[in-house]
mmCIF file of C-alpha atoms in Angstrom:
data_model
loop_
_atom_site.group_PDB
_atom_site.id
_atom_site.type_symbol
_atom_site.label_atom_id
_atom_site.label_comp_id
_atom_site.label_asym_id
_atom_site.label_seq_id
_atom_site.Cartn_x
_atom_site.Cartn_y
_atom_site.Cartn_z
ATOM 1 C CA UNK A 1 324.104 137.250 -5.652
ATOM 2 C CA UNK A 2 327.005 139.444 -5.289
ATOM 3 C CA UNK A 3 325.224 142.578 -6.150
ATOM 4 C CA UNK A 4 322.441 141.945 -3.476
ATOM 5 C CA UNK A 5 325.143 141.362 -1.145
ATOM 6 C CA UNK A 6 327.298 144.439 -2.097
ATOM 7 C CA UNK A 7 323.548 146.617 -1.858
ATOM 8 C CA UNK A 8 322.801 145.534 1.404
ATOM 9 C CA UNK A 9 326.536 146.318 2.412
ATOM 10 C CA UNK A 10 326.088 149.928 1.091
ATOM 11 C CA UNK A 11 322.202 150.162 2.963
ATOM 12 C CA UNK A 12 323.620 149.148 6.078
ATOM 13 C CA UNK A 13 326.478 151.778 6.444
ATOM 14 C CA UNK A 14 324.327 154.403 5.247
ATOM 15 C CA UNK A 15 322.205 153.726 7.639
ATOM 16 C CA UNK A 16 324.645 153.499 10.159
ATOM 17 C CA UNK A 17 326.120 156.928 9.478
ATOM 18 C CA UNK A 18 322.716 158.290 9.820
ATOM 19 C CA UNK A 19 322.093 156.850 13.087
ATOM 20 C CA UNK A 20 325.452 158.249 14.631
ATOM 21 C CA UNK A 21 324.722 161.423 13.088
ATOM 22 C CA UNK A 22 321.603 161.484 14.704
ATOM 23 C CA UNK A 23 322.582 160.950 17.980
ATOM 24 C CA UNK A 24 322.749 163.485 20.783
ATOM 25 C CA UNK A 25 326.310 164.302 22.337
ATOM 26 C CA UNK A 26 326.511 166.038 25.240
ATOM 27 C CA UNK A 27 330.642 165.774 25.629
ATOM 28 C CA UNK A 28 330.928 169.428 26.994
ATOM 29 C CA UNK A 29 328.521 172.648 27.922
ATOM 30 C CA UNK A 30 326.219 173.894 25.394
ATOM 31 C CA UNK A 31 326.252 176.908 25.618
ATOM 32 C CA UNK A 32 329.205 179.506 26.345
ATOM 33 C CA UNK A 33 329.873 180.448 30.398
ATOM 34 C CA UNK A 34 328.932 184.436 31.160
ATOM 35 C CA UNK A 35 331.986 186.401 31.515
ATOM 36 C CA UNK A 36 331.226 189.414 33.844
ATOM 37 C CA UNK A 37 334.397 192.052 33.057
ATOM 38 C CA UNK A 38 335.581 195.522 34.193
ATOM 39 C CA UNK A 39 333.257 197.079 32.288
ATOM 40 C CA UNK A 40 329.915 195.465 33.863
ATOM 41 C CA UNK A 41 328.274 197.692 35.927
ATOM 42 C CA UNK A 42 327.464 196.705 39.454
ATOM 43 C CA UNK A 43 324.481 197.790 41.608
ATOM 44 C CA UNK A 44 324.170 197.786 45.648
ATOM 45 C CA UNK A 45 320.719 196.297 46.734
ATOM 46 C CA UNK A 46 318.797 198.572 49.034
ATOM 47 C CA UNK A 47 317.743 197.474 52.362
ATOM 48 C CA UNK A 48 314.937 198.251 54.666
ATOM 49 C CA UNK A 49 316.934 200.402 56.619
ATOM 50 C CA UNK A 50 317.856 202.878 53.331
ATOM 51 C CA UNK A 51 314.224 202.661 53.042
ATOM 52 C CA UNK A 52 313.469 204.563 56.738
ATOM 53 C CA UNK A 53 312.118 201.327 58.114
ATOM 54 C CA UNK A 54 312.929 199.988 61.421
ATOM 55 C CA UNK A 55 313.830 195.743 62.092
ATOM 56 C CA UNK A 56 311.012 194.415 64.039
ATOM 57 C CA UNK A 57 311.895 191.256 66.019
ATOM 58 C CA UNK A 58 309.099 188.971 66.049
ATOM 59 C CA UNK A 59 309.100 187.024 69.251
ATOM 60 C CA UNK A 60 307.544 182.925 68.842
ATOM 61 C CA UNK A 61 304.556 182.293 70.540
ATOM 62 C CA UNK A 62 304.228 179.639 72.775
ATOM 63 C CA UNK A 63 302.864 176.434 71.554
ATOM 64 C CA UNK A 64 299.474 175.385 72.725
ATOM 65 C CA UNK A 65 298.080 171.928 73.419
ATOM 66 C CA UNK A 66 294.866 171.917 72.830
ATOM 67 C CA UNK A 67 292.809 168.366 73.864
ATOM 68 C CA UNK A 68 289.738 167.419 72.896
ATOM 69 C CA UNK A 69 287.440 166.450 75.900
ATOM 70 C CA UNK A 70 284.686 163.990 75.106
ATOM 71 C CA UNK A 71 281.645 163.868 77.182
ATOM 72 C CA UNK A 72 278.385 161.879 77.113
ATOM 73 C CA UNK A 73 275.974 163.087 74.986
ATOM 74 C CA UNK A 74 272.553 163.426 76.218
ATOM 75 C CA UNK A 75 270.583 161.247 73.977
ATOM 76 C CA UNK A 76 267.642 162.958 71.875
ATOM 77 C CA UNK A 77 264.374 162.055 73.043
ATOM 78 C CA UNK A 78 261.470 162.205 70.956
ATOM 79 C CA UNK A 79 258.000 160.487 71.531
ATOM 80 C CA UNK A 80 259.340 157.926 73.374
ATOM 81 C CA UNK A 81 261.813 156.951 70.694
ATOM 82 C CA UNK A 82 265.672 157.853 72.623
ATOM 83 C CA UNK A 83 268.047 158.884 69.129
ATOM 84 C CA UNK A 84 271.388 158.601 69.610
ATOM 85 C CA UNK A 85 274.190 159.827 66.716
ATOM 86 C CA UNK A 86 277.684 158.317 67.376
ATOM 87 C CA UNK A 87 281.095 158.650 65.397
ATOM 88 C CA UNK A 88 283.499 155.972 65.308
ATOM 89 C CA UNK A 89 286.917 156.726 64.425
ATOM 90 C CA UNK A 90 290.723 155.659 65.564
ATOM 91 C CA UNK A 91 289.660 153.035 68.347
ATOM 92 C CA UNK A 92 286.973 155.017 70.035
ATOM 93 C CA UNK A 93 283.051 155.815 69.774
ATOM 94 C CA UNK A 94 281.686 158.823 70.410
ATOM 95 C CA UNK A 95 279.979 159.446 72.855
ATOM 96 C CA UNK A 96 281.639 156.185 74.492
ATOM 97 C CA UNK A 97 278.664 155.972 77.521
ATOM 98 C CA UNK A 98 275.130 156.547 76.155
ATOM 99 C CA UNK A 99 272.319 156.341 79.344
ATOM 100 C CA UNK A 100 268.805 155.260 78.454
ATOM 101 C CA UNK A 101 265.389 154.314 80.767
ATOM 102 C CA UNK A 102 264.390 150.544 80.474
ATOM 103 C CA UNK A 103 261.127 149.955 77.770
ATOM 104 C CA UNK A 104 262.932 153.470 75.744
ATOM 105 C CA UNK A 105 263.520 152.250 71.790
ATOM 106 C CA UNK A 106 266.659 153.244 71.419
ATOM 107 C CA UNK A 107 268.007 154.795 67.677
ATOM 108 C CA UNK A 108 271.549 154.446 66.904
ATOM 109 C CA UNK A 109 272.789 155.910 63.975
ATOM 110 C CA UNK A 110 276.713 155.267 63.580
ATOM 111 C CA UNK A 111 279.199 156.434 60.464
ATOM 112 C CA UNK A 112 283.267 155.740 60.593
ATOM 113 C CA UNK A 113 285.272 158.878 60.245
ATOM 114 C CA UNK A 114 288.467 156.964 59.207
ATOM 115 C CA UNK A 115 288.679 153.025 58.310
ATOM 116 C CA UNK A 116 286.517 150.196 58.555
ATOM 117 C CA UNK A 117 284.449 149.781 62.075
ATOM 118 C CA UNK A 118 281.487 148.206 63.491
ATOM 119 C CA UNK A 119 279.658 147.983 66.491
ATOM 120 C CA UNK A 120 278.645 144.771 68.480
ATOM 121 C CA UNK A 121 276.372 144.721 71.627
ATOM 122 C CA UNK A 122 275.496 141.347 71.957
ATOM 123 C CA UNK A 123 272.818 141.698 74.886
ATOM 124 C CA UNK A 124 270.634 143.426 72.267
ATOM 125 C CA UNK A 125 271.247 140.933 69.586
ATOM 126 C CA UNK A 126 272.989 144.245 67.747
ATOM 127 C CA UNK A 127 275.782 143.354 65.058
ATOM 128 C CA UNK A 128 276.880 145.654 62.286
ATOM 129 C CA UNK A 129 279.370 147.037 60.127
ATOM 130 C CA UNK A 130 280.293 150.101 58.102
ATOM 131 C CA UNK A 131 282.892 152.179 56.201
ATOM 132 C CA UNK A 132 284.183 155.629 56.095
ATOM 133 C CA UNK A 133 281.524 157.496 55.173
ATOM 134 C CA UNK A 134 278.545 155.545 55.789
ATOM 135 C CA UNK A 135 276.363 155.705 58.211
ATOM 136 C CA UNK A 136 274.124 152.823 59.456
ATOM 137 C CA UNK A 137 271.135 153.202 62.153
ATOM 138 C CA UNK A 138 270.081 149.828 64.263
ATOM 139 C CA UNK A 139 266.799 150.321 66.608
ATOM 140 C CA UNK A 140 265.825 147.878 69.811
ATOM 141 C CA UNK A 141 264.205 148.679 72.880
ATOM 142 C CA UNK A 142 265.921 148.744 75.772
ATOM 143 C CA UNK A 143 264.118 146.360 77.604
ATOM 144 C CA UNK A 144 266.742 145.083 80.156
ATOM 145 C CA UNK A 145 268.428 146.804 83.407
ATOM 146 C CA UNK A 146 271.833 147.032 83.612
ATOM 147 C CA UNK A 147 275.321 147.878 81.962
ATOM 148 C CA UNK A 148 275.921 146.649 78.576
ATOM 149 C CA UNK A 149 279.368 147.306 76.599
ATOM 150 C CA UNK A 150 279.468 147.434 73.077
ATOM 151 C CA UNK A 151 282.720 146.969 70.953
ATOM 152 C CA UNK A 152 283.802 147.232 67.526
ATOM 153 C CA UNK A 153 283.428 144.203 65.659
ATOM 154 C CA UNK A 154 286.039 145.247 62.575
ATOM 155 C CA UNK A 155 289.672 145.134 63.197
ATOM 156 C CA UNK A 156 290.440 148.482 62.961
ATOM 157 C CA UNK A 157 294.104 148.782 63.702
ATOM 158 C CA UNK A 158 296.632 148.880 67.098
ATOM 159 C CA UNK A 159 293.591 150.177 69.372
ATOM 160 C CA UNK A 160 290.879 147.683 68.227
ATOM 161 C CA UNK A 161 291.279 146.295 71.399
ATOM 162 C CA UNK A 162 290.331 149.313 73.378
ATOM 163 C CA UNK A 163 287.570 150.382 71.001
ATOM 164 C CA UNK A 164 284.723 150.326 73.451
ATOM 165 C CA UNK A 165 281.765 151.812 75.146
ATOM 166 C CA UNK A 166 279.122 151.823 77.381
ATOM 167 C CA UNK A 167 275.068 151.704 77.192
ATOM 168 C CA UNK A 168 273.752 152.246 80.303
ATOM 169 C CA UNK A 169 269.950 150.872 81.094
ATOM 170 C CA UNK A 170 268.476 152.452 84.243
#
């Protein structure tokens, strides 16, 4: 019993030593600082004017706004069949005002741009949704007079509120 005691003694502080042999230190630099001395020879960096080229001051531009000005879209009309193709992204569809005849069928096709959206016109029984990317079409006829406004149905952020439009029946 003694000697399996003194063996495992002798096993475990062999292999402690090897473990705190092992181990990294990293008490001071590794390697030696660069002494520069008398001898080291210097050299003066050349500049554009030893070169024979003139300074040219660059004066900033002024900054330009540029906004984006939506208008209604025309709708496309084909054999009696009115297509409309509308984007909506960050709490507005565009075009926001689309104007149609009464009897037209009317094609909508609608993608999102940037989240989740929908569009809701109830007076045309019209309810859908969609993600980035997609695009959905929804067909009715237009068979009513008037001035409907359609909506997103999706909370779509701080805007959803606003997100609106208008389909004009004439």
């Amino acid at each position: 019993m003694k000697k399996i005691s003194l063996v495992l003694m002798i096993i475990l502080v062999v292999f402690s030593l090897i473990l705190v042999g092992c181990q990294k230190t990293t008490d001071g630099p590794t390697s030696s600082p660069l002494e520069i001395g008398e001898d080291t020879a210097t050299a003066e960096t050349p500049t554009l004017e030893d070169k024979g080229v003139e300074e040219t001051q660059i004066e900033e531009s002024p900054k330009l706004e540029v906004k984006e000005e939506v208008k209604p879209v025309e709708p496309a009309i084909e054999e009696g069949v009115v297509e409309v193709s509308m984007i909506a992204k960050k709490w507005e569809f565009i075009p926001a005002e689309i104007k149609v005849k009464k009897g037209d069928k009317v094609k909508l096709t609608i993608s999102s741009e940037d989240v989740d959206h929908g569009i809701a016109l109830a007076a045309f029984d019209i309810n859908v949704k969609f993600k980035p990317g997609e695009t959905k079409t929804v067909e009715f006829v237009a068979d009513k007079v008037g001035t409907y406004t359609f909506s997103c149905n999706v909370f779509c952020g701080e805007g959803h509120g606003g997100m609106k439009g208008k389909l004009i029946v004439e």
